[in-house]
Each structure stands twice: as structure tokens, then as C-alpha cells.
Coordinates of C-alpha atoms and ligand atoms in Angstrom, one line a residue:
M207 CA 78.5 89.2 76.6
T208 CA 80.1 92.7 76.3
F209 CA 81.6 94.2 79.4
T210 CA 81.6 97.9 80.0
P211 CA 83.9 98.8 82.9
H212 CA 82.6 101.2 85.6
G213 CA 86.2 102.2 86.4
K214 CA 86.1 101.8 90.2
H215 CA 88.5 100.2 92.7
L216 CA 87.4 97.2 94.6
I217 CA 88.2 97.8 98.3
A218 CA 87.1 95.3 100.9
G219 CA 84.0 94.3 99.0
E220 CA 82.9 97.8 97.9
W221 CA 83.4 99.4 94.5
V222 CA 84.9 102.7 95.3
A223 CA 85.3 105.7 92.9
G224 CA 88.1 108.2 93.2
D225 CA 88.1 112.0 92.6
A226 CA 90.3 111.8 89.6
T227 CA 90.2 109.5 86.5
F228 CA 92.6 108.3 83.9
S229 CA 91.7 107.0 80.5
S230 CA 92.7 103.5 79.3
S231 CA 94.6 103.3 76.0
P232 CA 93.3 100.1 74.3
A233 CA 95.0 98.8 71.2
H234 CA 91.6 98.9 69.6
G235 CA 88.0 99.6 70.7
T236 CA 86.7 102.3 73.1
A237 CA 88.8 103.9 75.8
H238 CA 87.2 104.0 79.3
D239 CA 87.8 106.1 82.4
F240 CA 89.2 104.6 85.5
S241 CA 89.6 106.0 89.0
V242 CA 93.1 107.0 89.9
G243 CA 94.2 105.2 93.1
T244 CA 95.5 107.2 96.0
P245 CA 97.5 106.5 99.2
D246 CA 94.1 106.6 101.1
H247 CA 92.8 103.8 98.9
V248 CA 96.0 101.8 99.6
D249 CA 95.6 102.4 103.4
A250 CA 91.9 101.3 103.3
A251 CA 92.7 98.1 101.4
A252 CA 95.7 97.3 103.6
Q253 CA 93.7 97.8 106.8
A254 CA 90.9 95.6 105.5
A255 CA 93.4 93.0 104.5
E256 CA 94.9 92.9 107.9
E257 CA 91.4 92.6 109.5
A258 CA 90.6 89.8 107.1
F259 CA 93.9 88.0 107.9
W260 CA 92.6 87.0 111.4
S261 CA 89.8 84.9 109.9
Y262 CA 91.2 84.0 106.5
S263 CA 94.5 82.7 107.8
Q264 CA 92.6 80.4 110.1
T265 CA 90.4 78.9 107.3
T266 CA 90.8 75.2 106.6
R267 CA 92.7 74.1 103.5
K268 CA 89.5 72.6 102.3
D269 CA 87.7 75.9 102.5
R270 CA 90.5 77.7 100.7
A271 CA 90.6 75.1 98.0
A272 CA 86.8 75.5 97.5
F273 CA 87.3 79.3 97.3
L274 CA 90.0 78.9 94.6
H275 CA 87.7 76.6 92.7
R276 CA 84.9 79.2 92.9
I277 CA 87.2 81.9 91.6
A278 CA 88.0 79.7 88.7
D279 CA 84.3 79.1 88.0
E280 CA 83.5 82.8 88.2
I281 CA 86.3 83.6 85.8
E282 CA 85.1 80.9 83.4
A283 CA 81.6 82.2 83.6
R284 CA 82.9 85.6 82.4
G285 CA 85.2 84.0 79.8
E286 CA 84.0 85.6 76.6
A287 CA 83.8 89.1 78.2
I288 CA 87.3 88.7 79.6
T289 CA 88.7 87.7 76.3
E290 CA 87.0 90.6 74.5
I291 CA 88.2 93.3 76.8
G292 CA 91.6 91.7 77.2
M293 CA 92.0 91.7 73.4
Q294 CA 91.0 95.4 73.2
E295 CA 93.3 96.5 75.9
S296 CA 96.4 94.4 75.2
G297 CA 96.2 93.9 71.5
L298 CA 96.9 90.2 72.1
P299 CA 95.0 87.8 69.8
E300 CA 91.9 85.9 70.8
G301 CA 93.6 82.5 71.0
R302 CA 96.3 83.8 73.3
L303 CA 93.7 85.4 75.7
Q304 CA 91.7 82.2 75.7
G305 CA 94.9 80.2 76.4
E306 CA 95.8 82.5 79.2
R307 CA 92.4 82.2 80.8
G308 CA 92.9 78.4 80.8
R309 CA 96.3 78.8 82.4
T310 CA 94.9 81.2 85.0
I311 CA 92.1 78.8 85.9
G312 CA 94.6 75.9 85.8
Q313 CA 96.8 77.7 88.3
L314 CA 93.9 78.3 90.7
L315 CA 93.0 74.6 90.5
L316 CA 96.6 73.4 90.9
F317 CA 97.0 75.4 94.1
A318 CA 93.7 74.1 95.4
D319 CA 95.0 70.5 94.9
H320 CA 98.4 71.4 96.2
I321 CA 97.1 72.7 99.6
L322 CA 94.8 69.8 100.0
K323 CA 97.8 67.4 99.7
G324 CA 99.4 69.3 102.5
D325 CA 103.1 68.6 101.6
Y326 CA 103.7 72.3 101.3
L327 CA 103.3 72.7 105.1
D328 CA 106.6 70.8 105.4
Q329 CA 105.5 69.7 108.9
R330 CA 108.3 68.4 111.2
H331 CA 108.2 66.9 114.6
D332 CA 111.1 66.3 117.1
S333 CA 109.5 64.4 119.9
A334 CA 110.4 65.3 123.5
L335 CA 113.3 63.5 125.1
P336 CA 112.7 64.2 128.8
D337 CA 115.5 61.8 129.9
R338 CA 118.2 63.2 127.5
A339 CA 121.4 64.2 129.4
P340 CA 122.8 66.7 130.0
A341 CA 119.6 68.5 129.1
P342 CA 116.1 67.2 128.1
R343 CA 114.8 68.0 124.6
P344 CA 111.4 69.7 124.5
D345 CA 108.7 68.6 122.0
L346 CA 109.1 70.6 118.8
K347 CA 106.7 70.9 116.0
M348 CA 107.2 73.0 112.9
V349 CA 104.7 74.1 110.3
Q350 CA 104.5 76.8 107.6
R351 CA 102.1 79.6 108.4
P352 CA 100.7 82.4 106.2
I353 CA 102.7 85.7 106.5
G354 CA 100.0 88.4 106.3
P355 CA 98.6 90.7 103.6
V356 CA 100.5 90.5 100.3
A357 CA 100.8 93.2 97.6
V358 CA 100.7 92.0 94.0
F359 CA 101.7 94.1 91.0
G360 CA 100.0 92.7 87.8
A361 CA 102.2 92.3 84.8
S362 CA 101.6 94.1 81.5
N363 CA 102.5 91.1 79.4
F364 CA 100.2 88.5 81.0
P365 CA 96.9 90.4 81.6
L366 CA 95.4 87.3 83.1
A367 CA 97.9 84.7 84.2
F368 CA 100.3 87.1 85.9
S369 CA 97.8 89.8 86.9
T370 CA 94.7 90.2 89.1
A371 CA 94.0 86.5 89.7
G372 CA 97.3 85.3 88.3
G373 CA 100.0 83.1 89.9
D374 CA 101.0 85.5 92.7
T375 CA 97.4 86.1 93.8
A376 CA 96.6 82.4 93.6
A377 CA 99.7 81.4 95.6
A378 CA 99.0 84.0 98.3
L379 CA 95.3 83.1 98.6
A380 CA 96.2 79.4 98.7
A381 CA 98.7 80.1 101.5
G382 CA 96.1 81.9 103.6
C383 CA 97.1 85.5 102.9
P384 CA 94.8 88.3 101.8
V385 CA 95.9 90.2 98.7
V386 CA 95.9 93.8 97.6
V387 CA 96.5 94.0 93.8
K388 CA 97.9 97.1 92.2
G389 CA 96.2 96.8 88.8
H390 CA 98.4 97.4 85.7
S391 CA 97.4 100.6 84.0
A392 CA 97.8 98.9 80.6
H393 CA 94.7 96.6 81.2
P394 CA 92.5 98.2 83.9
G395 CA 89.2 96.9 82.4
T396 CA 90.5 93.3 82.3
G397 CA 91.6 93.8 85.9
E398 CA 88.1 95.0 86.9
I399 CA 86.2 92.1 85.4
V400 CA 88.6 89.6 87.0
A401 CA 88.2 91.4 90.3
E402 CA 84.5 91.1 89.9
A403 CA 84.9 87.3 89.6
I404 CA 87.0 87.2 92.8
H405 CA 84.4 89.4 94.5
A406 CA 81.6 87.1 93.5
A407 CA 83.6 84.1 94.8
I408 CA 84.2 85.9 98.2
R409 CA 80.5 86.4 98.6
A410 CA 79.6 82.9 97.6
C411 CA 82.1 81.3 100.0
G412 CA 81.4 83.7 102.9
I413 CA 85.0 84.8 103.0
H414 CA 86.0 88.2 104.7
P415 CA 85.6 90.9 102.0
G416 CA 89.0 92.4 103.0
T417 CA 90.7 89.2 101.6
F418 CA 90.9 90.8 98.2
S419 CA 91.2 94.4 96.9
L420 CA 92.1 95.9 93.6
I421 CA 93.4 99.4 93.3
Q422 CA 93.6 100.8 89.8
G423 CA 96.7 102.8 89.2
S424 CA 98.3 105.3 86.8
K425 CA 100.3 107.2 89.4
R426 CA 103.4 105.9 91.1
D427 CA 102.3 106.8 94.6
V428 CA 99.9 103.8 94.6
G429 CA 102.8 101.4 94.2
T430 CA 105.2 103.2 96.4
T431 CA 102.6 103.6 99.2
L432 CA 101.6 100.0 98.9
V433 CA 105.0 98.4 99.3
Q434 CA 105.8 100.8 102.2
H435 CA 102.5 100.2 104.1
P436 CA 103.3 98.7 107.5
L437 CA 100.5 96.1 107.2
I438 CA 101.8 94.7 103.9
K439 CA 104.2 91.7 104.6
A440 CA 105.4 90.7 101.2
V441 CA 105.3 91.8 97.5
G442 CA 104.9 89.8 94.3
F443 CA 106.0 91.8 91.2
T444 CA 106.6 91.1 87.5
G445 CA 107.8 94.0 85.3
S446 CA 110.8 96.1 84.4
L447 CA 114.2 96.1 86.0
G448 CA 113.9 99.9 86.8
G449 CA 110.5 99.8 88.4
G450 CA 111.2 96.5 90.2
R451 CA 114.5 97.8 91.6
T452 CA 112.8 101.0 92.9
L453 CA 110.1 99.1 94.7
F454 CA 112.6 96.5 96.0
D455 CA 114.8 99.2 97.5
L456 CA 111.7 100.8 99.1
C457 CA 110.9 97.4 100.7
A458 CA 114.4 97.0 102.0
S459 CA 114.5 100.5 103.5
R460 CA 111.2 100.2 105.4
P461 CA 111.6 100.3 109.2
E462 CA 110.4 96.7 109.0
P463 CA 111.9 95.4 105.7
I464 CA 109.8 92.9 103.8
P465 CA 110.6 90.5 101.0
F466 CA 110.1 91.7 97.5
F467 CA 109.7 88.9 95.1
G468 CA 110.4 90.7 91.8
E469 CA 110.6 88.9 88.5
L470 CA 112.5 91.3 86.3
G471 CA 114.7 91.1 83.2
S472 CA 116.5 88.3 81.3
V473 CA 118.1 87.8 77.9
N474 CA 117.8 84.0 78.1
P475 CA 120.8 83.0 76.1
M476 CA 121.0 79.9 74.0
F477 CA 124.3 78.0 73.4
L478 CA 124.5 76.1 70.2
L479 CA 127.2 73.5 70.5
P480 CA 129.2 72.5 67.3
D481 CA 127.5 69.2 66.5
A482 CA 124.0 70.4 67.0
L483 CA 124.8 73.4 64.9
S484 CA 126.2 71.4 62.1
N485 CA 123.5 68.7 62.1
R486 CA 120.4 70.8 62.6
G487 CA 121.3 74.5 62.6
A488 CA 118.6 75.5 60.2
A489 CA 115.9 73.7 62.2
I490 CA 117.1 75.4 65.4
A491 CA 117.1 78.8 63.6
V492 CA 113.4 78.3 62.6
G493 CA 112.5 77.3 66.1
W494 CA 114.4 80.3 67.5
A495 CA 112.6 82.7 65.2
G496 CA 109.2 81.3 66.4
S497 CA 110.2 81.6 70.1
L498 CA 111.6 85.1 69.6
T499 CA 108.5 86.5 68.0
I500 CA 105.7 84.7 69.8
G501 CA 103.5 87.4 71.5
A502 CA 105.6 90.1 69.8
G503 CA 108.6 88.9 71.8
Q504 CA 107.0 90.3 75.0
F505 CA 108.0 87.3 77.2
C506 CA 110.4 87.4 80.1
T507 CA 111.7 84.1 78.7
N508 CA 112.3 85.4 75.2
P509 CA 115.6 83.9 74.0
G510 CA 117.4 87.1 72.9
I511 CA 120.9 85.8 72.4
A512 CA 122.2 82.8 70.4
V513 CA 125.9 82.0 71.0
L514 CA 127.7 79.7 68.5
I515 CA 131.1 79.0 67.0
D516 CA 132.0 81.1 64.0
G517 CA 132.3 79.4 60.6
Q518 CA 130.1 78.1 57.8
D519 CA 127.6 76.5 60.1
A520 CA 127.2 79.8 61.9
D521 CA 126.6 81.5 58.5
A522 CA 124.0 79.0 57.6
F523 CA 122.2 79.5 60.9
V524 CA 122.2 83.3 60.6
T525 CA 120.8 83.0 57.0
A526 CA 118.0 80.6 58.1
A527 CA 117.1 82.7 61.2
A528 CA 116.9 85.9 59.1
E529 CA 114.7 84.1 56.5
A530 CA 112.4 82.8 59.1
L531 CA 112.2 86.2 61.0
G532 CA 111.7 88.0 57.7
K533 CA 108.4 86.1 57.2
V534 CA 106.9 87.3 60.5
D535 CA 104.3 90.1 60.2
S536 CA 104.2 93.1 62.3
Q537 CA 102.5 92.6 65.7
T538 CA 100.7 94.9 68.1
M539 CA 102.7 95.6 71.3
L540 CA 101.1 95.8 74.8
T541 CA 101.4 99.6 75.2
D542 CA 102.7 102.6 73.3
G543 CA 105.5 102.9 75.9
I544 CA 106.6 99.3 75.5
A545 CA 106.7 99.8 71.7
Q546 CA 108.7 102.9 72.1
A547 CA 111.1 101.2 74.5
Y548 CA 111.5 98.4 71.9
R549 CA 112.6 100.8 69.3
I550 CA 115.0 102.6 71.7
G551 CA 116.5 99.2 72.6
R552 CA 116.8 98.3 68.9
D553 CA 118.6 101.5 68.1
R554 CA 120.9 101.0 71.1
I555 CA 121.9 97.6 69.8
A556 CA 122.2 98.8 66.1
G557 CA 124.4 101.7 67.2
T558 CA 126.9 99.6 69.1
S559 CA 130.3 99.5 67.5
G560 CA 131.1 96.0 66.3
V561 CA 127.4 95.0 65.7
R562 CA 126.3 94.1 62.2
E563 CA 122.7 94.4 61.1
V564 CA 121.3 91.1 59.6
L565 CA 117.6 91.9 59.5
A566 CA 116.5 95.5 60.1
T567 CA 112.8 96.3 59.9
S568 CA 111.0 99.5 60.6
C569 CA 107.7 99.8 62.5
E570 CA 105.6 102.6 63.9
G571 CA 103.2 103.4 66.7
R572 CA 102.3 100.3 68.7
Q573 CA 103.6 97.9 66.0
A574 CA 106.7 95.7 66.3
T575 CA 108.6 93.8 63.6
P576 CA 111.6 91.4 64.2
N577 CA 115.2 92.6 64.1
L578 CA 118.3 90.5 64.0
Y579 CA 121.9 91.5 64.7
E580 CA 125.2 89.7 65.0
T581 CA 128.5 90.4 66.6
D582 CA 131.7 88.6 67.7
A583 CA 132.3 87.3 71.3
Q584 CA 134.9 90.0 72.2
T585 CA 132.5 92.8 71.3
W586 CA 129.8 91.2 73.3
L587 CA 132.1 90.6 76.3
N588 CA 133.2 94.3 76.2
S589 CA 129.7 95.8 75.8
R590 CA 127.2 96.1 78.7
T591 CA 124.6 97.3 76.3
L592 CA 124.5 94.0 74.4
R593 CA 123.9 92.1 77.6
E594 CA 120.7 94.1 78.5
E595 CA 117.2 92.9 77.7
V596 CA 115.4 94.4 74.7
F597 CA 111.7 93.6 75.4
G598 CA 110.4 92.6 72.0
P599 CA 111.2 90.4 68.9
L600 CA 114.9 91.1 68.7
G601 CA 117.8 88.6 68.5
I602 CA 121.5 88.9 68.6
V603 CA 123.8 86.1 67.3
V604 CA 127.2 86.1 69.1
R605 CA 130.0 84.3 67.2
A606 CA 132.7 82.8 69.4
K607 CA 136.1 81.7 68.2
N608 CA 136.0 78.4 70.0
C609 CA 134.3 76.6 72.9
G610 CA 136.6 78.3 75.5
Q611 CA 135.2 81.7 74.4
M612 CA 131.7 80.3 74.8
V613 CA 132.5 79.4 78.4
E614 CA 133.9 82.9 78.9
I615 CA 130.5 84.3 77.6
A616 CA 128.6 82.1 79.9
K617 CA 130.7 83.3 82.9
R618 CA 130.1 86.9 82.0
L619 CA 126.3 86.5 82.0
E620 CA 124.2 88.2 84.6
G621 CA 121.5 86.2 86.4
Q622 CA 119.0 84.7 84.0
L623 CA 115.6 83.1 84.1
T624 CA 116.7 80.5 81.6
C625 CA 119.8 79.3 79.7
T626 CA 119.5 76.8 76.9
L627 CA 121.9 74.3 75.4
H628 CA 121.4 72.9 71.9
I629 CA 123.4 69.7 71.9
D630 CA 123.9 66.4 70.1
D631 CA 125.7 63.4 71.5
A632 CA 129.1 64.5 70.4
D633 CA 128.7 67.8 72.2
T634 CA 128.5 66.2 75.7
A635 CA 132.1 67.0 76.8
V636 CA 131.7 70.7 76.0
A637 CA 128.2 70.8 77.6
Q638 CA 129.7 69.3 80.7
I639 CA 132.1 72.2 81.0
L640 CA 129.2 74.7 80.4
M641 CA 126.7 73.2 82.8
P642 CA 128.3 74.2 86.1
V643 CA 128.5 77.8 84.8
L644 CA 124.9 77.8 83.5
E645 CA 123.4 76.4 86.6
R646 CA 125.0 79.2 88.6
K647 CA 123.4 81.7 86.2
A648 CA 119.8 80.6 85.7
G649 CA 116.8 79.3 87.5
R650 CA 116.0 76.9 84.6
V651 CA 118.5 75.2 82.2
L652 CA 117.0 73.6 79.1
A653 CA 118.4 71.1 76.6
N654 CA 117.2 71.3 72.9
G655 CA 114.2 73.4 73.5
F656 CA 113.1 77.0 73.6
A657 CA 112.5 78.9 76.8
T658 CA 109.2 80.5 76.0
G659 CA 106.3 78.5 77.4
V660 CA 106.7 78.1 81.1
E661 CA 105.0 74.9 82.4
V662 CA 103.0 75.5 85.6
A663 CA 104.2 72.5 87.6
D664 CA 105.7 71.3 90.9
S665 CA 109.3 71.3 89.5
M666 CA 109.1 74.6 87.7
V667 CA 111.5 77.4 88.7
H668 CA 110.8 80.8 87.2
S669 CA 113.4 82.9 89.0
G670 CA 117.2 83.2 88.9
P671 CA 120.0 85.3 90.3
Y672 CA 119.6 89.1 90.1
P673 CA 118.5 90.8 87.8
A674 CA 116.4 87.9 86.7
S675 CA 114.7 88.0 90.1
T676 CA 115.3 89.8 93.4
N677 CA 115.1 86.6 95.3
F678 CA 116.7 83.6 93.8
G679 CA 115.6 81.2 96.5
H680 CA 112.0 81.2 95.2
T681 CA 110.0 80.9 92.0
S682 CA 107.0 82.9 90.7
V683 CA 105.6 80.0 88.7
G684 CA 104.6 76.5 89.9
T685 CA 103.5 75.2 93.2
L686 CA 106.8 76.0 94.9
S687 CA 105.8 79.7 94.6
I688 CA 103.5 79.3 97.6
R689 CA 106.6 79.2 99.8
R690 CA 107.0 83.0 99.2
F691 CA 104.0 83.7 101.3
L692 CA 104.6 81.3 104.2
R693 CA 107.0 81.4 107.1
P694 CA 108.0 78.5 109.5
V695 CA 106.8 78.6 113.0
C696 CA 108.0 76.2 115.7
Y697 CA 105.6 75.2 118.5
Q698 CA 107.5 74.1 121.6
N699 CA 105.6 71.8 124.1
M700 CA 102.4 73.3 122.7
P701 CA 99.1 71.6 123.7
E702 CA 97.3 70.0 120.8
A703 CA 94.4 72.3 121.2
L704 CA 96.6 75.4 120.6
L705 CA 98.2 74.1 117.4
P706 CA 97.0 75.5 114.0
R707 CA 94.1 73.5 112.6
Ligands
NAP834 P1 106.8 98.4 84.8 O1 107.0 99.7 84.2 O2 107.9 97.9 85.7 O3 105.4 98.3 85.6 C1 105.0 97.2 86.4 C2 104.1 97.7 87.5 O4 104.9 98.5 88.5 C3 103.0 98.7 87.1 O5 101.9 98.5 87.9 C4 103.6 100.1 87.3 O6 102.7 101.0 87.5 C5 104.4 99.8 88.6 N1 105.6 100.6 88.7 C6 106.7 100.6 87.9 N2 107.6 101.5 88.3 C7 107.2 102.0 89.5 C8 107.7 102.9 90.4 N3 108.9 103.5 90.2 N4 107.0 103.2 91.4 C9 105.8 102.7 91.6 N5 105.2 101.8 90.8 C10 105.9 101.4 89.7 O7 106.7 97.2 83.7 P2 105.7 97.1 82.5 O8 104.8 98.3 82.4 O9 105.1 95.8 82.5 O10 106.6 97.2 81.2 C11 107.6 98.1 81.0 C12 108.9 97.4 80.7 O11 109.0 96.3 81.6 C13 109.0 96.7 79.4 O12 109.4 97.6 78.4 C14 109.9 95.6 79.6 O13 111.3 96.0 79.5 C15 109.7 95.2 81.0 N6 108.9 94.0 81.3 C16 109.6 92.9 81.7 C17 108.9 91.8 81.9 C18 109.6 90.6 82.4 O14 108.9 89.6 82.6 N7 110.9 90.6 82.5 C19 107.5 91.7 81.8 C20 106.9 92.9 81.5 C21 107.6 94.0 81.2 P3 101.8 101.7 86.3 O15 100.7 100.7 86.0 O16 101.3 103.0 86.8 O17 102.8 101.9 85.2

């Protein structure tokens, strides 16, 4: 089944064309025209979302679970067409798009199960103590309630699982919040067909059409108007530090500030402790090369830095990593802009004094090939550039003089999504010194693994101190992410008939 996009926005159940259009720039296949979103489209979608909130927020958990199931079914029914247009627009391979569709459906079903269990409501009850002295205690009941319309910015690097019907949308809809998606301009056709699936589910389940809207974008005023719209009550975002920070600041400076749940940049350092390095450095190097280059390195959990102690074992690790990376073919990046940003980042690292080139490859256009550099701990500590994310398959090995310098590096890290320890038994004492530092720095700390591949589960935390995310108390992956779109309400002496269903 081939899908030809019509290029319109979906606003409150209607496909709406704009006056102007922009052209998609697929990695391969035919470009299509899409309507350019405007502040008027944003206003119409936000008004409809607010209207929908009054009925959608009052739906039962069972009804919302059925709705999430139906969205999953509608996506699956369009599976082949979604994969086809997703591959064209993103340049990602078929297997990856199929896997991402499975993940997207899995997230919707996970949230359906999660809300049916009801634990997320965190219900509390302090019974009345009418005879308590000196003052009686009223009857207090607390429950989490949906916050209102939520804006979602689709991510370029996950056209399905972090976009139109991705984790943010699934969490918000599960919570009882209508969603307005700002489609990513890198995959507008993929966004359109997934929006079509949600639209079909809305009709099938008899949900208010304002519960979901998609506004296609290529102009910044769609995003800026959306986060400042007075009816929008929270924002979910995955993308660049620069874009995320701009939108975060706009949310904070509104007359009524709202939470901006931004998942931004991270270099995801790995610390290779001496015994692990000595016993299995070459195997870790091969695993690292795989993690660093999967999906052309376009993962927020890409482990960009390996910290180890200088010496022969470090030399062997670098040689093994270079050999493994040297075998990786060039890969297509998500957009021309991201490919260009990768080369700029690479040149910035290569041009930093004290950095040595280990594997330097050249690539053109939308292609990317791996690059590997190494430096000493002092150079890394002195250079802000070396601590910044390069989005793509680029690794830096940092050679420390001793374990003390490793701890110094850990302390200098900015907030991270992940930090990883490679450890064997004899490394435990050093690892115990590093752990209190790493757990202050990252949302997820791993032992003997690689950070790419984020399990969607109850215990997952995909977040971290700034700049990894703008709100370290939450996560954008896993069932805990629903808490972003809820707020606690206390009901004092409230008759049963007036409590939420
Ligand atoms: P992005 O440029 O931050 O864009 C993300 C979304 O925000 C897009 O919808 C974009 O609109 C919008 N946006 C960005 N800046 C804005 C602004 N100032 N005002 C209003 N809207 C704005 O991210 P990207 O396109 O996904 O990738 C670009 C860079 O982001 C990459 O090179 C990489 O460094 C980083 N990145 C990081 C992660 C991560 O998980 N850490 C993931 C993806 C990308 P348009 O569609 O109109 O551009």
C-alpha cells in the first residue's frame, strides 16, 4: 500500500490546507508539498483541545485504554505504508522503521495497561478525625488529575516512537489530556499518515475531535506560538539544546509559566575501570563501535566519550575501536542540516588543541561515516568544546593518568541521560567512589552495557540534570512519564458524588 500525502494539517477532526506550502526533502523518493502551519492554525487547535478537555478528561480509564488500543490497531493497519514513507523521509532502513513501529504500538498498549491498573493515580486518603484536639482533621482525599491540553514536538531521530503518536502523545492521551503535535519538518508525510491513524481511532471510539491535532511546520512561529498559547498547559519536546532552550525560556516567561519537558543533549560517557579494560578491552571496544554507529549515531543516548587510564591497555582499546569503526559503512543521516551539523561538530573536535585524530573519514551530502579522536584528561577538563554533544557517529577517548583523574572528569560532567561503568570484580572499590558522582550526573547509570536501546518499562528514567533534560524530576520514556501530564488535587470533605470517577 503506497501512501501519497495530501499535505494538510489535522485540526479538530478536519484536514485543513494553508495558504503557503513547503516541500519535504526525503532521503530518497519523491518530495511532496505540505501546508505551512501558522499562528491561526495553532490557535484553532488549542481552542479545540481546550473544548475537548472537558469531555476527554472525564472519560473512564477503560475508555481511554480502548482508545489507545484502537490507535495501535490503526497504526498497525497502515504498517507497510508507514514504513515506506518513513524510510523515504528519514533515510532509516526498513528494519529500523518496523522496529520503531513495534515500539510505538508497544508504548500505546503499555500505557493502556498502566492506566487500567490505576497505581499512577497515587490515591491517598487521610480520614476525618472529628474529635482530634486542639483541631479536628477534615477528610482528605488526593488523586492525580490531567492538566489540560499538551503540546508535543516530534523528534527528528524517532519519526514514529518519539513523534506524532510517540511516547509523549501516548502518555498525555493516557493521562486524559488532549494533544496538539507540532510535526517535525523532517518527516511530515510520516506524521500525516500516523495522524490519519489517530483520527480514525477518534472517530471509531466517539472521542471529541479536538483531542488530537497535528500542525505541520517549517516555520518557527508554529512552535513559538504553540508553547505560548494560554490554553496549552505543558510541553513535551525532544531535540536540540538550542531549540529546546529557546522554547523552554518562552514557557518560563509566559504570564502563566508552564512546564517544558525537554529532552535535549547528552554525551553519555563510559568509564572503563582498569580490570575490565585489561580483561576485555577489545570486546568493549567492539561493542562501543556498534553502539556509537547504530542509526548513524543519531541517538540521544549515543556514548560519545570513553574514559580510561592511559597505558598499554588503553592503546589496545583505541586500536580495537578504530578497527571496528573503520569497518562501518557510510550511513544516511536524517536531514541535510543534521549531516552538516555533524561535520561542523567533527571539525570542531579535530581542531581542538591537544586532540589527536585516530580515525578520520570524510563524507559528503547527507552521508556520515565514523570518526574517532583521543585526548588526555587535562585537555578534556580544560575544553568546553570536548564536553559538547556531536550528534552522529563520533567518539572521543579520554586518557586519565589515574583513577583520581577519572573521578575529576566525572565531577566536571554536565547533566547526562546516561553514564556507564565497565567494571570487573576487582574494580569495585573505584566504582564505589565513582557511583555517588555519576548518580548525581545522570538519569540512568549502567554497568557493563551500552546506553543505546532504551527499554520502555516502569523503572526506566530517560532524563537527567540540565542539559540532558529541562526537568530532572521526570522521564520521557516509560510509564513514569505519565506523571508529567498530571497534577495532584486534594478533595476536602467532598461528597462521594462529586469526586472524579
Ligand atoms: P531541533 O532543531 O531542536 O527541532 C526540534 C523541533 O523543534 C522541530 O519541530 C523544530 O521545528 C522545533 N524548533 C527548534 N528550534 C525552534 C525554535 N527556536 N523555535 C520554534 N521551534 C523550534 O532538533 P532536530 O531538528 O531534531 O535536530 C537538530 C539537532 O538536534 C541535531 O543536530 C542534534 O544535535 C539535536 N538532536 C538531539 C536529540 C537528542 O535526543 N538529544 C534528538 C534529535 C536531535 P522545525 O521542524 O521547523 O525545524
